[in-house]
Short mmCIF file of C-alpha atoms and ligand atoms in Angstrom, two decimals:
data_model
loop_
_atom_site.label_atom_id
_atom_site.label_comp_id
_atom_site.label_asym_id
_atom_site.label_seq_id
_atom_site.Cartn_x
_atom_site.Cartn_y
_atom_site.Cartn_z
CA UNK A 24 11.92 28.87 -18.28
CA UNK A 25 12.58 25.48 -18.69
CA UNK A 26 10.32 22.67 -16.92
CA UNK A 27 9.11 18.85 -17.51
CA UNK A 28 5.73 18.99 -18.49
CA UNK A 29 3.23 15.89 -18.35
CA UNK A 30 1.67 16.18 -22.05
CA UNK A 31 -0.28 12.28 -21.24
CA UNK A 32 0.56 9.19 -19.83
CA UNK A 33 3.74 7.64 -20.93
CA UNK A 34 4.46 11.16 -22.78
CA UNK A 35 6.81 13.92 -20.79
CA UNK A 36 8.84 16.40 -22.19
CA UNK A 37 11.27 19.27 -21.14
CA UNK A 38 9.09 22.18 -22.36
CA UNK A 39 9.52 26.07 -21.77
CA UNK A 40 7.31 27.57 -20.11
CA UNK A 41 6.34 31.31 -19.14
CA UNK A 42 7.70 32.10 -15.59
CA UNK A 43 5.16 31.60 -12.72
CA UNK A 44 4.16 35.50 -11.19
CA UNK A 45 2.63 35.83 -7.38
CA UNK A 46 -1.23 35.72 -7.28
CA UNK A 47 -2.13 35.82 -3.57
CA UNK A 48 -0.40 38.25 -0.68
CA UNK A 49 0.57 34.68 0.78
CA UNK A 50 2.55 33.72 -2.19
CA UNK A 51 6.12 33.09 -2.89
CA UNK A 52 8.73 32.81 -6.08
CA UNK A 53 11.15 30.52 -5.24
CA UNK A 54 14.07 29.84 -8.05
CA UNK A 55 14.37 26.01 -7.62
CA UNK A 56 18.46 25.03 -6.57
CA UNK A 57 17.51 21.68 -6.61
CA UNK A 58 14.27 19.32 -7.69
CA UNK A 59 14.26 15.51 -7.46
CA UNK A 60 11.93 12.39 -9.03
CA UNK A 61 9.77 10.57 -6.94
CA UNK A 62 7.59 7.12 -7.47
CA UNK A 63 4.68 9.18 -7.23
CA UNK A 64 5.82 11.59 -10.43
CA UNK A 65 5.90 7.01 -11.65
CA UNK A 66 2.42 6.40 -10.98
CA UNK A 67 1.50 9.50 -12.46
CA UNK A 68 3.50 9.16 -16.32
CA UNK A 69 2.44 5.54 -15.91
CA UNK A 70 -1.38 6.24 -15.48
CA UNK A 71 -2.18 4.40 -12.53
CA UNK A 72 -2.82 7.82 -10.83
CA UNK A 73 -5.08 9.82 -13.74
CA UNK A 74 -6.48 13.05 -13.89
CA UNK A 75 -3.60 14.91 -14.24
CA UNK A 76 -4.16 17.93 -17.49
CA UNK A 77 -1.85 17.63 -20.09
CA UNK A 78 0.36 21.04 -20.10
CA UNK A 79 0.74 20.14 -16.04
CA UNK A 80 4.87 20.82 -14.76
CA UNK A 81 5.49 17.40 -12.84
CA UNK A 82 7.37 17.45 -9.63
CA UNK A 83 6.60 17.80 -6.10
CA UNK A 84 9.83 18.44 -4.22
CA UNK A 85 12.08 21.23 -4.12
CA UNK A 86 14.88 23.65 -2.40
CA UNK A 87 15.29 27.15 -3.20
CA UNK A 88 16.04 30.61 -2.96
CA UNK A 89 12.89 32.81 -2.24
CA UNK A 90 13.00 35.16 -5.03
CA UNK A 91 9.75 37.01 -4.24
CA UNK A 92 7.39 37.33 -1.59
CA UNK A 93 3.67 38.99 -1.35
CA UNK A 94 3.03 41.29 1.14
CA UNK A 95 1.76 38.68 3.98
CA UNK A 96 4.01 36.65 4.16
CA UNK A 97 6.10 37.74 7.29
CA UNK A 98 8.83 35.19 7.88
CA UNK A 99 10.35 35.18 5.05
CA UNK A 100 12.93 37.70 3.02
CA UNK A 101 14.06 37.55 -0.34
CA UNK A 102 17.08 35.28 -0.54
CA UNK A 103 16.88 33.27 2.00
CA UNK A 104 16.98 29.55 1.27
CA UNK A 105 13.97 27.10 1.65
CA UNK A 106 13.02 24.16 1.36
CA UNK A 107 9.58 23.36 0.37
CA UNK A 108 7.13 20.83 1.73
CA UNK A 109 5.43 18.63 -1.32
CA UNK A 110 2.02 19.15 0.14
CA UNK A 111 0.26 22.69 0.24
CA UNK A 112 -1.82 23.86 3.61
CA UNK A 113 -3.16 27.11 4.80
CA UNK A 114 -1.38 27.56 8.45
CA UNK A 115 -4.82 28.23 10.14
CA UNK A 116 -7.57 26.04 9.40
CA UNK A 117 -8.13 23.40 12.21
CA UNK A 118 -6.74 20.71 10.29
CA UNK A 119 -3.35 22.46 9.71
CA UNK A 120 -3.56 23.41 13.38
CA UNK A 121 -3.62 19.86 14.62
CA UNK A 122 -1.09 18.86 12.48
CA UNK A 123 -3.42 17.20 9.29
CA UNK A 124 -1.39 19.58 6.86
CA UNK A 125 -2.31 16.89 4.34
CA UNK A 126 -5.90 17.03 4.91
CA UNK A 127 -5.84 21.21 4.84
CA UNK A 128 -9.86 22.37 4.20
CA UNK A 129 -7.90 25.54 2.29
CA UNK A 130 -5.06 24.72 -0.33
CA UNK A 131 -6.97 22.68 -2.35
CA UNK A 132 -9.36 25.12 -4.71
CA UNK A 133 -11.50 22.06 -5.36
CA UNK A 134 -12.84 22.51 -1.85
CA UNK A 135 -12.46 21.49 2.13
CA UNK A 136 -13.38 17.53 1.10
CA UNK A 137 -11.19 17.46 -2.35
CA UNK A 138 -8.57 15.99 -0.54
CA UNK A 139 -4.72 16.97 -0.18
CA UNK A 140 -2.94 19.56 -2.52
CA UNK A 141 0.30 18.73 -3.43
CA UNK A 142 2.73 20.20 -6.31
CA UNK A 143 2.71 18.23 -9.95
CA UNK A 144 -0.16 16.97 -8.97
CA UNK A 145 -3.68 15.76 -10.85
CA UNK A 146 -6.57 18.19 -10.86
CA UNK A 147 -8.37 16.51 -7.34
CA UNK A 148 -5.19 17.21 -5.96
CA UNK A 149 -6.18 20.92 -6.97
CA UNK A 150 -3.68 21.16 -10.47
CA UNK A 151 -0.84 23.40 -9.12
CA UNK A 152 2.48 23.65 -11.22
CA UNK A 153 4.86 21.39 -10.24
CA UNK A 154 8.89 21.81 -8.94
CA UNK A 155 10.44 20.24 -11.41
CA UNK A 156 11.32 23.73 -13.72
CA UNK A 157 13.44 26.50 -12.82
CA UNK A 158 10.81 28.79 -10.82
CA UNK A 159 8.26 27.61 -8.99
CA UNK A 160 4.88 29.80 -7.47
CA UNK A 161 4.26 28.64 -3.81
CA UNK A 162 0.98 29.29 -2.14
CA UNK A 163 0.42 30.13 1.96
CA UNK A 164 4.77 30.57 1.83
CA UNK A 165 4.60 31.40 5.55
CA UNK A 166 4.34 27.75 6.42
CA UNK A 167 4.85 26.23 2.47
CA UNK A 168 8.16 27.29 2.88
CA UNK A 169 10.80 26.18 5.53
CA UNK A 170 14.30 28.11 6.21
CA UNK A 171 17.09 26.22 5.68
CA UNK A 172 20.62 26.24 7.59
CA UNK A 173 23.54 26.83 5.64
CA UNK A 174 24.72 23.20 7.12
CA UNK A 175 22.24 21.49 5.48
CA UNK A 176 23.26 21.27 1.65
CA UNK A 177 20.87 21.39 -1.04
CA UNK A 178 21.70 17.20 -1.50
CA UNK A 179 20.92 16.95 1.94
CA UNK A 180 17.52 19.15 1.85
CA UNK A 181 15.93 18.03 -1.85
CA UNK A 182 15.10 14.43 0.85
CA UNK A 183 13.49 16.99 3.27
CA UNK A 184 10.67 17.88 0.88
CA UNK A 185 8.93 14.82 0.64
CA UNK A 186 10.87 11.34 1.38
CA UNK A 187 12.24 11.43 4.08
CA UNK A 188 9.36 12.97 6.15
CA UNK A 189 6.87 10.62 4.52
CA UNK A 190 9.58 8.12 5.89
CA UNK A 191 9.29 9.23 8.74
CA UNK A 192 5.68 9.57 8.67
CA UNK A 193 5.01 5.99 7.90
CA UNK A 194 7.09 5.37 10.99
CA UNK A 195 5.13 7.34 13.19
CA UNK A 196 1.96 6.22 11.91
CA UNK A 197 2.99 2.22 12.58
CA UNK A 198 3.20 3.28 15.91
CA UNK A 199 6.82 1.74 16.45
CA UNK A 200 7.99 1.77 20.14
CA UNK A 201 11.60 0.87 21.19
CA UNK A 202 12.14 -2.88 20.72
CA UNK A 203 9.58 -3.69 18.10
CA UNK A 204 9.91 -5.69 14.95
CA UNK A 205 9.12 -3.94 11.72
CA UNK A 206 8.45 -4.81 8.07
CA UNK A 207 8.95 -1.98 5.41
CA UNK A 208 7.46 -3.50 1.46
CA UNK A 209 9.70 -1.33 -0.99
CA UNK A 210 13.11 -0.27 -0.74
CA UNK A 211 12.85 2.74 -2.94
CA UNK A 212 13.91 5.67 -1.75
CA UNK A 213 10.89 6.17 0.59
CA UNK A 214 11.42 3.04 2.02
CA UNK A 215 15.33 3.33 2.78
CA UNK A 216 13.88 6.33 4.56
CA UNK A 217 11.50 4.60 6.65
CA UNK A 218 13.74 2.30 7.55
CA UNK A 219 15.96 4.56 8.78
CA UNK A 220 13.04 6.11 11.01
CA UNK A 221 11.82 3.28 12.10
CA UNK A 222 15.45 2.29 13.44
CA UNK A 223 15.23 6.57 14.96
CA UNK A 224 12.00 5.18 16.96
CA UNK A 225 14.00 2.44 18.64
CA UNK A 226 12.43 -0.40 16.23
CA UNK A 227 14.87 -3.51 17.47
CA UNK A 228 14.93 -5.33 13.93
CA UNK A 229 13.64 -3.99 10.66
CA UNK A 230 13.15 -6.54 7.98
CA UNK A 231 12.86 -5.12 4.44
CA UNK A 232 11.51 -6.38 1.13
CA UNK A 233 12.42 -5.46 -2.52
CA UNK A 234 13.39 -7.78 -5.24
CA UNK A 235 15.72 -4.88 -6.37
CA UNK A 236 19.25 -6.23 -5.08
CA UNK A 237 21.13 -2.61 -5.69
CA UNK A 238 17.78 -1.39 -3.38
CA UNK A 239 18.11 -4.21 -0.72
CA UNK A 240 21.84 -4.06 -0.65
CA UNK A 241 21.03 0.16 0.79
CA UNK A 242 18.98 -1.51 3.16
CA UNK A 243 21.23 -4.16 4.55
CA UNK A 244 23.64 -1.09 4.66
CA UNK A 245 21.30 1.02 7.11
CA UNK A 246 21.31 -2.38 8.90
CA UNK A 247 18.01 -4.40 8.00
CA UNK A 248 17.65 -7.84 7.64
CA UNK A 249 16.78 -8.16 4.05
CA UNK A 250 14.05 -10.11 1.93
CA UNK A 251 14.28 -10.40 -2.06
CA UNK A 252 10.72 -11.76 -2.91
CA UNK A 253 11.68 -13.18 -6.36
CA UNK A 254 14.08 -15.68 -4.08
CA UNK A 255 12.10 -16.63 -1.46
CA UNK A 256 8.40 -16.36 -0.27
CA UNK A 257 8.60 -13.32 1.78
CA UNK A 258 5.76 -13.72 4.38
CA UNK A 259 7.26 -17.91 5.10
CA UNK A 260 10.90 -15.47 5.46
CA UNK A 261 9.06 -12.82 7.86
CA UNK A 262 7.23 -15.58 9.72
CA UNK A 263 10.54 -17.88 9.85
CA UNK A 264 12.49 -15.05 11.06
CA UNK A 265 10.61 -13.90 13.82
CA UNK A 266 9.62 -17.55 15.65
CA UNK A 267 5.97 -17.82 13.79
CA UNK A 268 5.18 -14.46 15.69
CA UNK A 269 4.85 -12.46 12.61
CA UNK A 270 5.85 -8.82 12.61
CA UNK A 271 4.77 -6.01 15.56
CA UNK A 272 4.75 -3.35 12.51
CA UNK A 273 4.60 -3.03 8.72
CA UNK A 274 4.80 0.02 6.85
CA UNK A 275 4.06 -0.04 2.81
CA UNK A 276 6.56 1.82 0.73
CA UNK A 277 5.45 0.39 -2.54
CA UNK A 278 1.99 1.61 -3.32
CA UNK A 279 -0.04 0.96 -6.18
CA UNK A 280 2.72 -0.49 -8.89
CA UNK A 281 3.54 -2.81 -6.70
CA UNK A 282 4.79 -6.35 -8.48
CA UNK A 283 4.21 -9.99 -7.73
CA UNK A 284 6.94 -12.63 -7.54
CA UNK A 285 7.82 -14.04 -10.91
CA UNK A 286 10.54 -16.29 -10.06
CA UNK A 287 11.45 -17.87 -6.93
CA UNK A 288 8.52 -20.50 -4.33
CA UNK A 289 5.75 -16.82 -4.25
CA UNK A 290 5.90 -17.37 -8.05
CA UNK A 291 3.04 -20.23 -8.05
CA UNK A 292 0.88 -18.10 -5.77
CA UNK A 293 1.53 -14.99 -7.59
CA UNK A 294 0.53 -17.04 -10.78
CA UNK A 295 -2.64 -18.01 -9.10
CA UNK A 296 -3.63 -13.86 -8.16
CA UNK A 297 -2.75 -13.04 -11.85
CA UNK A 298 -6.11 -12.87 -12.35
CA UNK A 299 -7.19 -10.61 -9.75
CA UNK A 300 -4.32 -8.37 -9.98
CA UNK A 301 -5.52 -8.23 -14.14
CA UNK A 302 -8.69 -7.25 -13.11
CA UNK A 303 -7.60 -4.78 -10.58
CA UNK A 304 -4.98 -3.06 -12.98
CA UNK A 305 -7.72 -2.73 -15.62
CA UNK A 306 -10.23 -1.24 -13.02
CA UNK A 307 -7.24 1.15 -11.72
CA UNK A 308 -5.26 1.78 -14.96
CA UNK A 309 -8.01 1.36 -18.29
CA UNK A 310 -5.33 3.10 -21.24
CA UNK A 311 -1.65 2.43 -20.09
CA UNK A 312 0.35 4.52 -22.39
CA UNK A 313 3.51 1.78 -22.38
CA UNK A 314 5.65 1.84 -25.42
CA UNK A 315 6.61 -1.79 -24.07
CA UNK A 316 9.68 -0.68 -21.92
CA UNK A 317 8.91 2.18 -20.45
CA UNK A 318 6.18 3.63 -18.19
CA UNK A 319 4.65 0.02 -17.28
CA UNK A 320 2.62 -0.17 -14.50
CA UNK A 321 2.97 -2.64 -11.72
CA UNK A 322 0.89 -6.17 -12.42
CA UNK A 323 -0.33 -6.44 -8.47
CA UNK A 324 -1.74 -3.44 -6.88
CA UNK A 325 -2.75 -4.97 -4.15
CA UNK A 326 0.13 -7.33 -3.83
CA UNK A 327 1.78 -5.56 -0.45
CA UNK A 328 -1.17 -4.60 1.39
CA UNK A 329 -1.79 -8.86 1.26
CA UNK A 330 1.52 -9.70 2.01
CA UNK A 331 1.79 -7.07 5.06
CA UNK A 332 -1.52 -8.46 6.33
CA UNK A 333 -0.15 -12.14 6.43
CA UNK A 334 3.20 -11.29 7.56
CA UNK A 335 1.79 -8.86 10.57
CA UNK A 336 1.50 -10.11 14.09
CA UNK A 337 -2.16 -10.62 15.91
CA UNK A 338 -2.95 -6.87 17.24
CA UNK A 339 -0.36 -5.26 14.70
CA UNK A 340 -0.18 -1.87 12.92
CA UNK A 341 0.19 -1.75 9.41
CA UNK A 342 1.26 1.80 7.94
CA UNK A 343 0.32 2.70 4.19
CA UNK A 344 2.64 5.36 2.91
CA UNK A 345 2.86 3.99 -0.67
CA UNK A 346 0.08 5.79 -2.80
CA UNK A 347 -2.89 4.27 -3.80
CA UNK A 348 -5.49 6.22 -5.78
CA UNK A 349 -9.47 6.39 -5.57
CA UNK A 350 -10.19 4.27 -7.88
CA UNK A 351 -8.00 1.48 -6.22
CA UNK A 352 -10.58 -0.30 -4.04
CA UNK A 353 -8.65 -3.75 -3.18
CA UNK A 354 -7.62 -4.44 0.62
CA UNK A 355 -7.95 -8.31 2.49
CA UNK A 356 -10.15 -6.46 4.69
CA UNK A 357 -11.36 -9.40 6.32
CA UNK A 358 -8.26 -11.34 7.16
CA UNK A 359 -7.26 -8.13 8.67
CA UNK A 360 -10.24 -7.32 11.35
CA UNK A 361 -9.88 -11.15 12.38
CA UNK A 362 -6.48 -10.62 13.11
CA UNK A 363 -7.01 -7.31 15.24
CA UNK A 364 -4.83 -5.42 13.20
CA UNK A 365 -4.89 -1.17 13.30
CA UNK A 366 -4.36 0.18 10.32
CA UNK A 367 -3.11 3.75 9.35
CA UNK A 368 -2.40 5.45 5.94
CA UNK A 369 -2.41 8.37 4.45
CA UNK A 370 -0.52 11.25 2.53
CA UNK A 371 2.14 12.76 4.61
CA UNK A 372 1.60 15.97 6.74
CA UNK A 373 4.97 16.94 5.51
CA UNK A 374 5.27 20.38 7.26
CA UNK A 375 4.48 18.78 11.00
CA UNK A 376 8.03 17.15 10.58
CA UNK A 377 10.12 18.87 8.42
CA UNK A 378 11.44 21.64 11.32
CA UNK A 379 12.47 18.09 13.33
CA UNK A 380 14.12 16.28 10.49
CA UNK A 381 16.20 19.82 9.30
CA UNK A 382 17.76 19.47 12.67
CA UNK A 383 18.70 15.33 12.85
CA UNK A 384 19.85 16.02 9.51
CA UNK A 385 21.55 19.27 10.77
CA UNK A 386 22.99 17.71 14.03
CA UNK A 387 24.00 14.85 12.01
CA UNK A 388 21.89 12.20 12.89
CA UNK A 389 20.66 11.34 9.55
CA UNK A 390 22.67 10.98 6.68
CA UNK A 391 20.42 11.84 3.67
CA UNK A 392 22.66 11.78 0.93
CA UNK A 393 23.15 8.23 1.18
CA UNK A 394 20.11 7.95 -0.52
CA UNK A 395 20.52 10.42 -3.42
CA UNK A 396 22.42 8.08 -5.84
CA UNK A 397 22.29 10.41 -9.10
CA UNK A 398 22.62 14.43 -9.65
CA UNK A 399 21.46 15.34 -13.18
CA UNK A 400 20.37 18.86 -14.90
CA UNK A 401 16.87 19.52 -14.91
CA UNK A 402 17.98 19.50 -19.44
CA UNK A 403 18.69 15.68 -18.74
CA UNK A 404 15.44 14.81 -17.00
CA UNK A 405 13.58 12.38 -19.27
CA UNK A 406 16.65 10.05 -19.36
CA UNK A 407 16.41 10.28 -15.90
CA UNK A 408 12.95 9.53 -15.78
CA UNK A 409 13.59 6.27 -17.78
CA UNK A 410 16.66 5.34 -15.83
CA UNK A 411 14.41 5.61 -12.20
CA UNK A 412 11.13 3.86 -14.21
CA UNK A 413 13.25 0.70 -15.14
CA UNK A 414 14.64 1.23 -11.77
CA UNK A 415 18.20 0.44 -13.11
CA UNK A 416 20.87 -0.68 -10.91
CA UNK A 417 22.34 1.99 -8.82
CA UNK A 418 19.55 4.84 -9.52
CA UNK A 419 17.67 5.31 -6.06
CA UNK A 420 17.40 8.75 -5.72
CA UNK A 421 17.37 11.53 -8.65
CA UNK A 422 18.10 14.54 -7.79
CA UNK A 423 17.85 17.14 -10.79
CA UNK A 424 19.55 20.31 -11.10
CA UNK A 425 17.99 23.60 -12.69
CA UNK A 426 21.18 25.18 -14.72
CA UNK A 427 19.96 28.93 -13.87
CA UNK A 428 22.79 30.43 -10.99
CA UNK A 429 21.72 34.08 -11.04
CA UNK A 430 23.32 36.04 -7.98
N1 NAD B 27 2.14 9.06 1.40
C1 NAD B 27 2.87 10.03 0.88
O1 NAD B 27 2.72 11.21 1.22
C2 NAD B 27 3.94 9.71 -0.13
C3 NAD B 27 4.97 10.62 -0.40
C4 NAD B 27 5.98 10.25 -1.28
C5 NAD B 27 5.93 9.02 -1.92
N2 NAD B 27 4.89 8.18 -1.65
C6 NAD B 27 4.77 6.86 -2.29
O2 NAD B 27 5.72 5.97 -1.73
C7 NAD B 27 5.90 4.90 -2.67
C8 NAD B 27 7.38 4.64 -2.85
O3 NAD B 27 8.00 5.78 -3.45
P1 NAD B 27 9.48 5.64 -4.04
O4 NAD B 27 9.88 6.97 -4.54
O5 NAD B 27 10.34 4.94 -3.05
O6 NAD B 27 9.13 4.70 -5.31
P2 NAD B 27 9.93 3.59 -6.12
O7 NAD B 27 9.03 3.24 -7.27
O8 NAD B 27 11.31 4.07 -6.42
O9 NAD B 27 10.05 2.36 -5.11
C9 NAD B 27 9.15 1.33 -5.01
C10 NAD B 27 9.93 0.07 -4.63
O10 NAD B 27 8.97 -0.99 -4.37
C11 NAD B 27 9.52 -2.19 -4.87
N3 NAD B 27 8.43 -3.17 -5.03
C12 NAD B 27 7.61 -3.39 -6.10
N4 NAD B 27 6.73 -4.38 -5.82
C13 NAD B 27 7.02 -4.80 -4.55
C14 NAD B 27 6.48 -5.80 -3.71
N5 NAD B 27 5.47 -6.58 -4.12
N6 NAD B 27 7.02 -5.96 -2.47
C15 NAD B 27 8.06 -5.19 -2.03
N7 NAD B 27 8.62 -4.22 -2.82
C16 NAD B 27 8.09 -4.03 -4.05
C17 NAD B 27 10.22 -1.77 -6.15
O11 NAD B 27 11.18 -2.72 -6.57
C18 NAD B 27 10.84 -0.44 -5.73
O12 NAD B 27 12.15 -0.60 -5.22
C19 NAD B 27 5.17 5.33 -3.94
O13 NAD B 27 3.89 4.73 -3.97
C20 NAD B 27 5.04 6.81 -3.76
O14 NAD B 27 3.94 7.33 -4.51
C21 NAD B 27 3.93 8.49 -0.74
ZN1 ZN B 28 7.87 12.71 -3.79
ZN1 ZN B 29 -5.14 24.46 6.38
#
């Protein structure tokens, strides 16, 4: 089968592959309908997240039809159509049970404290084969696996496997009550997602940040007040904008290739961290793999998690959905204790909301194919890959198409 395989940083390729077979009685074949590309599939080909073995299929989201199903898993019947959560949990350790899916002591064959296990994913995160290929092997299907409605198309339900719930997540996690005032850093396609949950939590203003105008014009359209940080210094616009108050609630959507100002009044300060960021990039990212345009990582990793912390009100909540890795050890820790602030983070529990979200998107509620801006076959997915690294006009959301349609 065919399937986009990580071979080293800055080096992917549409390989083919043997087809994945069922290992465990809780495992499922699902033949993928629809995969998609995600800024964390970015860090990975850009090296800022390592530890991924060459010969890895990327990808970590994913619709499908089940194919075939071992012998306990009960929910499920061949054929039905699923969509399937980015992160892998058991279903009955306590963690899973309290809704930690991401923190499972089970999926992850490195062990309980290896931390989460997600598809595509780096060897800590336990090595699995990715979604991006034409058949995929799921493991503990009876809750890695979610039925889908035949309302909900598969452009709608590729966003239900990992961005819009980690939208949602880094909602829930800033703690937003009606009437608030929230920041989201990053209008990527996670953070035009957060934005619109945030606005489904009753947040009264949302003011986003991107220096991507095709990305900030989406999030003027879902009705936030926008920032472009190459223009103007966004924490003077967030403090201006809400009466010196500062923001109730933040939520990072950029993660660790994050980017300082380079033109606009941040520029001078953002010449003056240079340094730091350098230093942080080298600690976090030691052999980039850029041919000079593509696969570049971002030049301040720690650039959002400062800004958030200046822009945030006394007592606030700052969210971090954007992905950081271990090795990235960089937060103004202390300008955030003086000011109060909680702080939350994490990778998303993605099957805790996924049954909620298939029915606002079901109901109609949530639009999610305003996001998804491009539908390409899985044959044209390293062009697409460059179009979404240089983050070209117009590309938000990739969906990619595998070209098998048995029935
Ligand atoms: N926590 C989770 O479970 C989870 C799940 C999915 C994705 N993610 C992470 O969410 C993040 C966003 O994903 P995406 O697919 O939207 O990625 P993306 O790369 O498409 O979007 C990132 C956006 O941030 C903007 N940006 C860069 N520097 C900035 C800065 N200093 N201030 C404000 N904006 C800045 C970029 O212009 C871009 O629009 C990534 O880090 C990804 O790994 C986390
Ligand atoms: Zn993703
Ligand atoms: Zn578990």
């Amino acid at each position: 089968m065919k399937a986009v395989v990580f071979h080293g940083i800055g080096d992917i390729r549409l390989d083919d592959v043997p087809e994945p077979e069922i290992k465990e009685p809780t495992d499922a074949i699902v033949r993928i309908t629809a995969s998609a590309i995600c800024g964390t599939d970015l860090h990975l080909v850009r090296g800022t997240f390592t530890g991924l073995k060459p010969g890895t299929i990327l990808g970590h989201e994913g619709v499908g039809i089940v194919e075939e199903i071992g012998p306990d898993v009960r929910n499920l019947k061949v054929g039905d159509r699923v969509v399937i959560p980015s992160t892998i949990s058991c279903g009955f350790c306590s963690y899973c049970r309290s809704g930690y899916y991401a923190q499972c002591d089970n999926a992850n064959p490195n062990g309980p404290s290896a931390g989460t296990a997600f598809f595509g994913g780096p060897e800590i995160a336990g090595g699995f084969a990715g979604l991006q290929a034409e058949y995929a092997r799921i493991p503990y299907a009876h809750v890695g696996l979610v039925k889908l409605p035949e309302q909900v198309t598969d452009d709608e339900a590729i966003m239900l496997s990992d961005i819009f719930p980690t939208g949602y997540f880094g909602a829930d996690l800033a703690e937003i009550v009606p009437g608030d005032t929230v920041a989201v850093f990053g209008c990527g396609p996670v953070g035009l997602f957060a934005i619109a949950s945030a606005q489904l939590l009753g947040a009264g203003r949302v003011l986003a940040v991107d220096a991507n105008p095709s990305r900030l014009e989406m999030a003027r359209a879902q009705g936030a007040e926008v920032i472009h940080f190459n223009e103007e210094d966004p924490v003077e616009a967030i403090l201006r904008l809400t009466g010196g108050i500062g923001v109730d609630r933040a939520i990072d959507a950029v993660g660790v290739d994050a980017e300082r100002p380079h033109f606009g009044p941040a520029a001078e300060q953002g010449r003056q961290l240079a340094e730091q960021f350098a230093r942080e990039v080298q600690q976090i990212a030691p052999e980039p793999h850029s041919d000079g345009l593509h696969w570049r990582p971002g030049d301040a990793p720690s650039q959002v998690l400062l800004w958030a912390v200046q822009a945030l009100a006394k007592a606030g909540t700052l969210s971090i959905i954007g992905v950081y890795p271990p090795t990235h050890q960089f937060f103004p820790i202390g300008k955030a204790m003086n000011k109060n602030l909680t702080l939350q983070m994490g990778n998303c529990n993605h099957r805790k909301y996924i049954p909620h979200l298939i029915d606002l998107v079901k109901n109609g509620t949530v639009k999610p194919s305003k996001i998804l801006t491009q539908i390409e076959p899985l044959t044209s997915a390293i062009d697409a890959y460059k179009s979404f690294d240089l983050r070209r006009p117009g590309w938000v959301k990739v969906e990619l198409k595998p070209a098998i349609q048995r029935v």
